[in-house]
Protein backbone atom coordinates (compact mmCIF):
# COMPACT_ATOMS: atom_id res chain seq x y z
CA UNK A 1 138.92 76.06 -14.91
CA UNK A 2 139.05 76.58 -11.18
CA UNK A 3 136.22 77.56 -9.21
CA UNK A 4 137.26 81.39 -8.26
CA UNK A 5 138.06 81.46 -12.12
CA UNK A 6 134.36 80.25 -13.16
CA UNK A 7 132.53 82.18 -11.03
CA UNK A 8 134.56 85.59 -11.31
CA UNK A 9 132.36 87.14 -13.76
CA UNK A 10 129.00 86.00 -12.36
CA UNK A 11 130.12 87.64 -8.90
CA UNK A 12 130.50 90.98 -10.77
CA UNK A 13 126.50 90.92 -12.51
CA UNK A 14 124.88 89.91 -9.34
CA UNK A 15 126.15 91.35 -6.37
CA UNK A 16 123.54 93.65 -5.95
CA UNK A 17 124.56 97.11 -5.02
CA UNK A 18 123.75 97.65 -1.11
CA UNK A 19 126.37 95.30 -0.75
CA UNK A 20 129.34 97.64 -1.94
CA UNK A 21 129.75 98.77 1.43
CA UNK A 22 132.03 95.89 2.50
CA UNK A 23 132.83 94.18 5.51
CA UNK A 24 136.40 93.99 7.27
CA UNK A 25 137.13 92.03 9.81
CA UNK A 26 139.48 89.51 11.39
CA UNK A 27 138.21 86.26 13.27
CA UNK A 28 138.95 83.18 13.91
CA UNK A 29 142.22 83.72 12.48
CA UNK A 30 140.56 84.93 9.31
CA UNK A 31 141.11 88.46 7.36
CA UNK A 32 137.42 88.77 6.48
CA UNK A 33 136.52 90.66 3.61
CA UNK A 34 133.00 90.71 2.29
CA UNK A 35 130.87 92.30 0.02
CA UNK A 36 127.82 91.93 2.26
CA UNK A 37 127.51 93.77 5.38
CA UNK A 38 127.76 92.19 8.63
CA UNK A 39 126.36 93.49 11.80
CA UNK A 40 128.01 90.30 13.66
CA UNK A 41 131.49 91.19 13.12
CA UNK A 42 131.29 95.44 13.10
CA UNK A 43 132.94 95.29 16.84
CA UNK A 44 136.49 93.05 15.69
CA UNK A 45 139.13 94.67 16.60
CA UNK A 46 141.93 92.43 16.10
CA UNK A 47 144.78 92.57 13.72
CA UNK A 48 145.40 91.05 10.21
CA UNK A 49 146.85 87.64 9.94
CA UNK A 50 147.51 87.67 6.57
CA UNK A 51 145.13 84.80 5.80
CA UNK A 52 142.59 86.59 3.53
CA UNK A 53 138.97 85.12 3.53
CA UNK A 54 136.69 86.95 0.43
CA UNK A 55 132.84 86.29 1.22
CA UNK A 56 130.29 87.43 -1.52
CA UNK A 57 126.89 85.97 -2.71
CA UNK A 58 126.58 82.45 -4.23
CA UNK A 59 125.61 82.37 -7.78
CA UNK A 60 122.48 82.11 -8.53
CA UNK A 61 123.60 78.84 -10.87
CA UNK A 62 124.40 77.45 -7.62
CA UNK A 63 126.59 74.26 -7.33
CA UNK A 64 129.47 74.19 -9.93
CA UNK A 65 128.24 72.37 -12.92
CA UNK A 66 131.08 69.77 -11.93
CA UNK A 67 129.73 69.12 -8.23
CA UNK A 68 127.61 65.74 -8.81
CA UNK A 69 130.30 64.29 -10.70
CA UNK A 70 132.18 63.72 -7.29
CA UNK A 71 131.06 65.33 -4.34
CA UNK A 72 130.62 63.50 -1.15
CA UNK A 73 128.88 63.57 2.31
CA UNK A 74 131.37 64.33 5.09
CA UNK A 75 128.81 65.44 7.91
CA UNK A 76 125.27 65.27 8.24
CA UNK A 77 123.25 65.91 12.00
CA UNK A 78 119.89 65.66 12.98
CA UNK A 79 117.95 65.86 16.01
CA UNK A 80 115.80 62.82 17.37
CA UNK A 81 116.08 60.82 14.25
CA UNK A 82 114.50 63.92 12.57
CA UNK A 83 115.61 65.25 8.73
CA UNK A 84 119.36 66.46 8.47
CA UNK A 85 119.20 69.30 9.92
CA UNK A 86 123.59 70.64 9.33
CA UNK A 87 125.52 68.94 6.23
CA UNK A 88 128.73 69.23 4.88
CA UNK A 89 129.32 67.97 1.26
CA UNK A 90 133.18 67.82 -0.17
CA UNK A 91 134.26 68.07 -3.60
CA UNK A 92 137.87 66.99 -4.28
CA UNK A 93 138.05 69.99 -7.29
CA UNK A 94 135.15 72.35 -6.33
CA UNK A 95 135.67 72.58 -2.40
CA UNK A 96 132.84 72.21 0.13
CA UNK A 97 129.22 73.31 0.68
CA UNK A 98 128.09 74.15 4.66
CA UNK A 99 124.34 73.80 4.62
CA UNK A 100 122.06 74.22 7.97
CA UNK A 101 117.85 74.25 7.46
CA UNK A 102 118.18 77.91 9.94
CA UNK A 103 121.51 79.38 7.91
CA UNK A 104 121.46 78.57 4.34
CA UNK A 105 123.88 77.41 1.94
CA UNK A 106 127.52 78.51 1.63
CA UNK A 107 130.20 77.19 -0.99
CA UNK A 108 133.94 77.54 0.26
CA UNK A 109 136.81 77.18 -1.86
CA UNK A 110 139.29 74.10 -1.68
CA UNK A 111 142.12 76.76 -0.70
CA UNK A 112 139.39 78.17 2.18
CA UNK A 113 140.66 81.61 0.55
CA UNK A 114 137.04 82.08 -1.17
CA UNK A 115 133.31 81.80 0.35
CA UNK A 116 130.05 82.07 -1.10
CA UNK A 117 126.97 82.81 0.84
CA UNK A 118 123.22 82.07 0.03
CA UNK A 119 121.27 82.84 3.34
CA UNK A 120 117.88 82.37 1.42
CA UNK A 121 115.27 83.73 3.44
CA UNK A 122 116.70 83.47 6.77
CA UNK A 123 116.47 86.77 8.44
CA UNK A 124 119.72 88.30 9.04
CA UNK A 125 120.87 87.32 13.43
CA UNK A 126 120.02 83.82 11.78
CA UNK A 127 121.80 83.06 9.26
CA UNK A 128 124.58 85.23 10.92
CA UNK A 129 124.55 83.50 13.45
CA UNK A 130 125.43 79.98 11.42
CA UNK A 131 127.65 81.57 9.83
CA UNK A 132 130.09 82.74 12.90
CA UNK A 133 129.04 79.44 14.83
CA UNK A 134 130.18 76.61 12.02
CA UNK A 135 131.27 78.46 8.65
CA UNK A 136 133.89 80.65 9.39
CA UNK A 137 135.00 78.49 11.78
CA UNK A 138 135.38 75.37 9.36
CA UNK A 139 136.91 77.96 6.87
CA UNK A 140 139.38 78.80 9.72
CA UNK A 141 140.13 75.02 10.07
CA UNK A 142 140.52 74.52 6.54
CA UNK A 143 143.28 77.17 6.10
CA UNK A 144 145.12 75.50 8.67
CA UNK A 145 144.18 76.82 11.95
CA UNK A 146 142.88 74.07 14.79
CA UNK A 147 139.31 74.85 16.30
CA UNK A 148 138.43 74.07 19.95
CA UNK A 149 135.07 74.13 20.81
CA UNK A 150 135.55 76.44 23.97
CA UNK A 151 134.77 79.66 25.00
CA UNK A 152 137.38 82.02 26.38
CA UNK A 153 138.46 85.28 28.38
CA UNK A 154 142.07 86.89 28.51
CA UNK A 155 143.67 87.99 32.05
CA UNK A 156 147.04 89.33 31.79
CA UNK A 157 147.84 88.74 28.38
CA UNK A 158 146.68 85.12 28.43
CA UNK A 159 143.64 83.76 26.84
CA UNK A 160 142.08 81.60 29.54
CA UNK A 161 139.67 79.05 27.75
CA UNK A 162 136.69 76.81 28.82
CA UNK A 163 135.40 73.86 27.27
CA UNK A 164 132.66 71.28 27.78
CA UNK A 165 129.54 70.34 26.55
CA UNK A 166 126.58 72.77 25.28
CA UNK A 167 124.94 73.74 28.49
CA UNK A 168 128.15 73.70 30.88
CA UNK A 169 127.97 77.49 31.13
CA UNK A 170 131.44 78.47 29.08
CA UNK A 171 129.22 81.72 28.00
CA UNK A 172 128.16 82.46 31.37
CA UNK A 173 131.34 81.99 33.28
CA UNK A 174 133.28 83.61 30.10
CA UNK A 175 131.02 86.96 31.02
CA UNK A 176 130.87 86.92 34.44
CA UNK A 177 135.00 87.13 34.33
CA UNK A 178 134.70 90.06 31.81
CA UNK A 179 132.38 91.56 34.74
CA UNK A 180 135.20 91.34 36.85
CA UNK A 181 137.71 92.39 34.55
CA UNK A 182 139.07 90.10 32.42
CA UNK A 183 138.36 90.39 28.73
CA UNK A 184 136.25 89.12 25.77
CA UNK A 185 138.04 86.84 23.82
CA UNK A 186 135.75 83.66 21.52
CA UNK A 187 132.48 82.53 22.05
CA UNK A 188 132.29 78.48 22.17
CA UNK A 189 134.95 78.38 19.18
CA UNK A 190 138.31 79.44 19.63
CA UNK A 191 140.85 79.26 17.21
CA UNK A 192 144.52 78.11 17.88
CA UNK A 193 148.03 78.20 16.07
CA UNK A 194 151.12 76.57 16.73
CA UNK A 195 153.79 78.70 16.02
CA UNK A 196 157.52 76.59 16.70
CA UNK A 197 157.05 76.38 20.78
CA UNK A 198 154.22 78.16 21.44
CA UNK A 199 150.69 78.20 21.26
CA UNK A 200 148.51 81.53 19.86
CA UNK A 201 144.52 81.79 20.36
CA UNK A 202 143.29 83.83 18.05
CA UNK A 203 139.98 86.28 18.30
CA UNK A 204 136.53 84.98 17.85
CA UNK A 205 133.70 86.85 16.45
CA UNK A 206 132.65 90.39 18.69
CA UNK A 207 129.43 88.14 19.54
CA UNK A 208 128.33 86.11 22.52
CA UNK A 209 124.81 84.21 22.89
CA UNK A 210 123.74 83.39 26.24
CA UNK A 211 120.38 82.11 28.28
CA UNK A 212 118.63 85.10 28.76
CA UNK A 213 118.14 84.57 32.41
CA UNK A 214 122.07 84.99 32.60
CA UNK A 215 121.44 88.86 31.91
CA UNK A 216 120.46 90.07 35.90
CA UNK A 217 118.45 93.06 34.47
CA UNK A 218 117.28 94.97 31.59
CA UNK A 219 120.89 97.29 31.80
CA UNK A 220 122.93 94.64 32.77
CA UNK A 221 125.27 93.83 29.57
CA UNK A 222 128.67 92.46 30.54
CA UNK A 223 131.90 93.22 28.00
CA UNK A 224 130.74 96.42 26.36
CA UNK A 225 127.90 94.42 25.30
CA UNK A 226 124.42 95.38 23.23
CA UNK A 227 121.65 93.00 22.48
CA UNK A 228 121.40 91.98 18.86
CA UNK A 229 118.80 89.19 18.88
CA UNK A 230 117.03 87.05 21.26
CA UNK A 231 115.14 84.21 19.40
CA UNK A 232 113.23 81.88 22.01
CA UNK A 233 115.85 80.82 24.69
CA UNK A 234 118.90 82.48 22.98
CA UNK A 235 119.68 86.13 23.40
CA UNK A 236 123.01 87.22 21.06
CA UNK A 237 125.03 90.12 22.66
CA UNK A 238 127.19 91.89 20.22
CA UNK A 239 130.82 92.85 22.55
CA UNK A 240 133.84 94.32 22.10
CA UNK A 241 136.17 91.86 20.15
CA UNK A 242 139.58 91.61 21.50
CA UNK A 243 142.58 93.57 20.15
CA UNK A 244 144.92 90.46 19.73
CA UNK A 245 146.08 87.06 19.88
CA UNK A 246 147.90 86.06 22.58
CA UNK A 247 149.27 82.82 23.73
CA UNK A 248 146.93 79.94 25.14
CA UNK A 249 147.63 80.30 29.27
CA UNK A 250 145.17 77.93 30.38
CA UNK A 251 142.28 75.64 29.25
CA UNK A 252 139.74 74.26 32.08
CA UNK A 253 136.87 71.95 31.23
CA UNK A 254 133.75 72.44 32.78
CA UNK A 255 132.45 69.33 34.55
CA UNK A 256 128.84 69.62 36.08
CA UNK A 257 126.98 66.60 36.20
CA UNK A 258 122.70 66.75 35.86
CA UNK A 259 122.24 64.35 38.97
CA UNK A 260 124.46 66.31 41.46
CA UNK A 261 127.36 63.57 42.50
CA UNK A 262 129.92 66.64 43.22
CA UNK A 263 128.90 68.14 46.70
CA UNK A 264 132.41 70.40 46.41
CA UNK A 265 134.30 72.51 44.02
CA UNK A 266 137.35 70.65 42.56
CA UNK A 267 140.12 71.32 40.15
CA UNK A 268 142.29 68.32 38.92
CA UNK A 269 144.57 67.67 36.28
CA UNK A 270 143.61 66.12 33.34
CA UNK A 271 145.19 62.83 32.47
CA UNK A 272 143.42 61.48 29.71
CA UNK A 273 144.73 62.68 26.33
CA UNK A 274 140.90 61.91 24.53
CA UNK A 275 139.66 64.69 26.58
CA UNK A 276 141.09 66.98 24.89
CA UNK A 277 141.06 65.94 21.64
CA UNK A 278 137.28 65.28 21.77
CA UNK A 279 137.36 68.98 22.24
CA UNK A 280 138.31 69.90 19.02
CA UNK A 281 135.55 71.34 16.21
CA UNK A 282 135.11 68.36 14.56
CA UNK A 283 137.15 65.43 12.82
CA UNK A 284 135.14 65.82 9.10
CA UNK A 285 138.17 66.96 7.72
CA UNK A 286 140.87 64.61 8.18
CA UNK A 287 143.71 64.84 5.47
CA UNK A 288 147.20 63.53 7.09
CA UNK A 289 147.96 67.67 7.03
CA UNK A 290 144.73 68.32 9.26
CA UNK A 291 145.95 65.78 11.35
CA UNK A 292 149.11 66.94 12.10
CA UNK A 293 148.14 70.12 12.98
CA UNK A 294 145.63 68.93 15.17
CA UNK A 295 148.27 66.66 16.92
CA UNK A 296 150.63 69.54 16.90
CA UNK A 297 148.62 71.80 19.16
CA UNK A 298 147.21 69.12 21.24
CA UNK A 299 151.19 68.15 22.09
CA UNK A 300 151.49 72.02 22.64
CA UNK A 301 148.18 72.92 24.98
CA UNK A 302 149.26 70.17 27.23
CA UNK A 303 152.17 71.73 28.27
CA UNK A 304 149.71 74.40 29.41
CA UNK A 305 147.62 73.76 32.46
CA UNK A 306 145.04 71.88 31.64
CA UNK A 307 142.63 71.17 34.53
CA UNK A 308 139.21 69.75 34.83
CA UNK A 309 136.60 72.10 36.99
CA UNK A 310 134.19 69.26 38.98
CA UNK A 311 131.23 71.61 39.81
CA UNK A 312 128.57 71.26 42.62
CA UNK A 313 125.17 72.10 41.19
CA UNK A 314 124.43 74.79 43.88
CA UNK A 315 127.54 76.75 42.70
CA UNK A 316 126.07 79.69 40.02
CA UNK A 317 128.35 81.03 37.08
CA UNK A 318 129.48 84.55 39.92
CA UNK A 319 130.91 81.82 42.33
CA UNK A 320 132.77 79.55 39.84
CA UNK A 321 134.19 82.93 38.56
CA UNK A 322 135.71 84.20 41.66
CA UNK A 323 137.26 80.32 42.35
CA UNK A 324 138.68 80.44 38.41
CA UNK A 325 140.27 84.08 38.89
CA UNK A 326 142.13 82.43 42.16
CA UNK A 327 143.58 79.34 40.19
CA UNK A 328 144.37 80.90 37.83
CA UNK A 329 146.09 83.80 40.37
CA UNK A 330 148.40 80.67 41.36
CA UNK A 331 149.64 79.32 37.84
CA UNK A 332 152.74 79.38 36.62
């Protein structure tokens, strides 16, 4: 019996009944539709793909009885040689379980068509908050979509993206372009589709968390935004979700080093392939398909401008905006 199969009629007796008002949405690439509500993903605006995604609550009998039998470890983090703190277990039959100690537990289908949510007593911008940032984007990656871990903006029909490491500012450059214009697009994971010769980004979630010292004052919420959280040094701005995809125009990584080498604002090409595939969400799933696909849109994106942004410490997230809106004035 397959997994949707065994768990159809224990969905029905325990979805409890303030979650009939669904959810609809469509990120990541993902037609979302769940039976529990969602404040994260009220402001997505963007078309159906096609790819359906149905979310509900996990049964309460938890794993399938079949799980042990042959489930294996494909990710595990910590912090500081600390206990696991993110996992990710793989079934060959029953699919995969997404665990984080702030989210909860979540069981996703082999086919990535059906997930299964157990926040446990997380409050709600928490385990929200997992969910957007590494379940829906590992469902998204599992139906067949490739995940860069970038943030990104779109200026004339063109999703401009920005990656680098956590703490590079993608979030605060992203948002300081929508204050000058440009529009929302992802939030540190984009997703991106190779259709024959061309490249589509599609639509994060309507959410972006940022450093709360990156808001200038108490009115001062960039892209339509309204605060939905701020837990200790993260403040979660709920914005208006793009209308679209739209093809990948540019992707710059954000280089700023700690110790201050760069005295001068640089853009350069980048040369080295690894870059950018060390860029991608993560390399736990890696069946020859996955692979592929990953090496498909890599081949694509680099037909793209893809430049590397050397930043000088002294330069804040309004002055590498206005330099970014004039490169990317002088593209192709």
């Amino acid at each position: 019996m397959g997994w949707t199969a065994m768990h159809a009629s224990t969905r029905a007796h325990t979805r409890p009944r303030r979650e009939r008002s669904a959810t609809a949405a469509t990120v990541f690439g993902l037609d979302v539709r769940s039976a529990l509500r969602m404040p994260f993903l009220e402001h997505a605006r963007a078309a159906p793909t096609g790819r359906v995604l149905r979310i509900g609550r996990r049964p309460q009998a938890g794993r399938p009885a079949t799980w042990h039998d042959g489930a294996r470890t494909i990710c595990s983090q910590s912090r500081s040689d600390g206990p696991i703190s993110f996992r990710i277990e793989a079934h060959p039959h029953d699919g995969y379980e997404l665990w984080g100690k702030a989210g909860g537990s979540y069981l996703l289908s082999l086919d990535g068509h059906e997930l299964r949510c157990d926040p446990g007593d997380h409050l709600a911008h928490s385990w929200e908050r997992f969910l957007v940032g590494q379940v829906l984007p590992f469902a998204a990656l599992v139906g067949g979509l490739e995940i860069f871990h970038a943030s990104a903006v779109v200026l004339d029909r063109r999703a401009i993206a920005f990656a680098g490491p956590s703490g590079a500012g993608k979030t605060s450059l992203a948002l300081e372009l929508c204050r000058r214009g440009a529009g929302f697009f992802a939030d540190d994971v984009l997703a991106l589709e190779a259709r024959a010769s061309e490249l589509i980004a599609h639509p994060g979630s309507p959410v972006a968390a940022v450093d709360p010292h990156a808001i200038r004052e108490p009115g001062d919420t960039p892209a339509g935004g309204t605060r939905l959280s701020c837990d200790g040094g993260e403040l979660v701005l709920r914005v208006d979700g793009a209308s679209s995809a739209v093809p990948l125009g540019a992707l710059f990584f954000l280089d700023r080093p700690a110790r201050g080498e760069i005295r001068r604002l640089c853009f350069e090409p980048v040369e080295d392939a690894r870059l950018l595939l060390a860029s991608t969400f993560n390399f736990v799933l890696d069946t020859p398909q996955r692979m592929r696909g990953l090496l498909d849109v890599c081949s694509l994106a680099a037909q793209r401008p893809v430049e590397r942004i050397e930043i000088p410490p002294s330069l804040d997230a309004a002055g590498l905006a206005e330099a970014v809106l004039r490169r990317v004035a002088g593209l192709p």
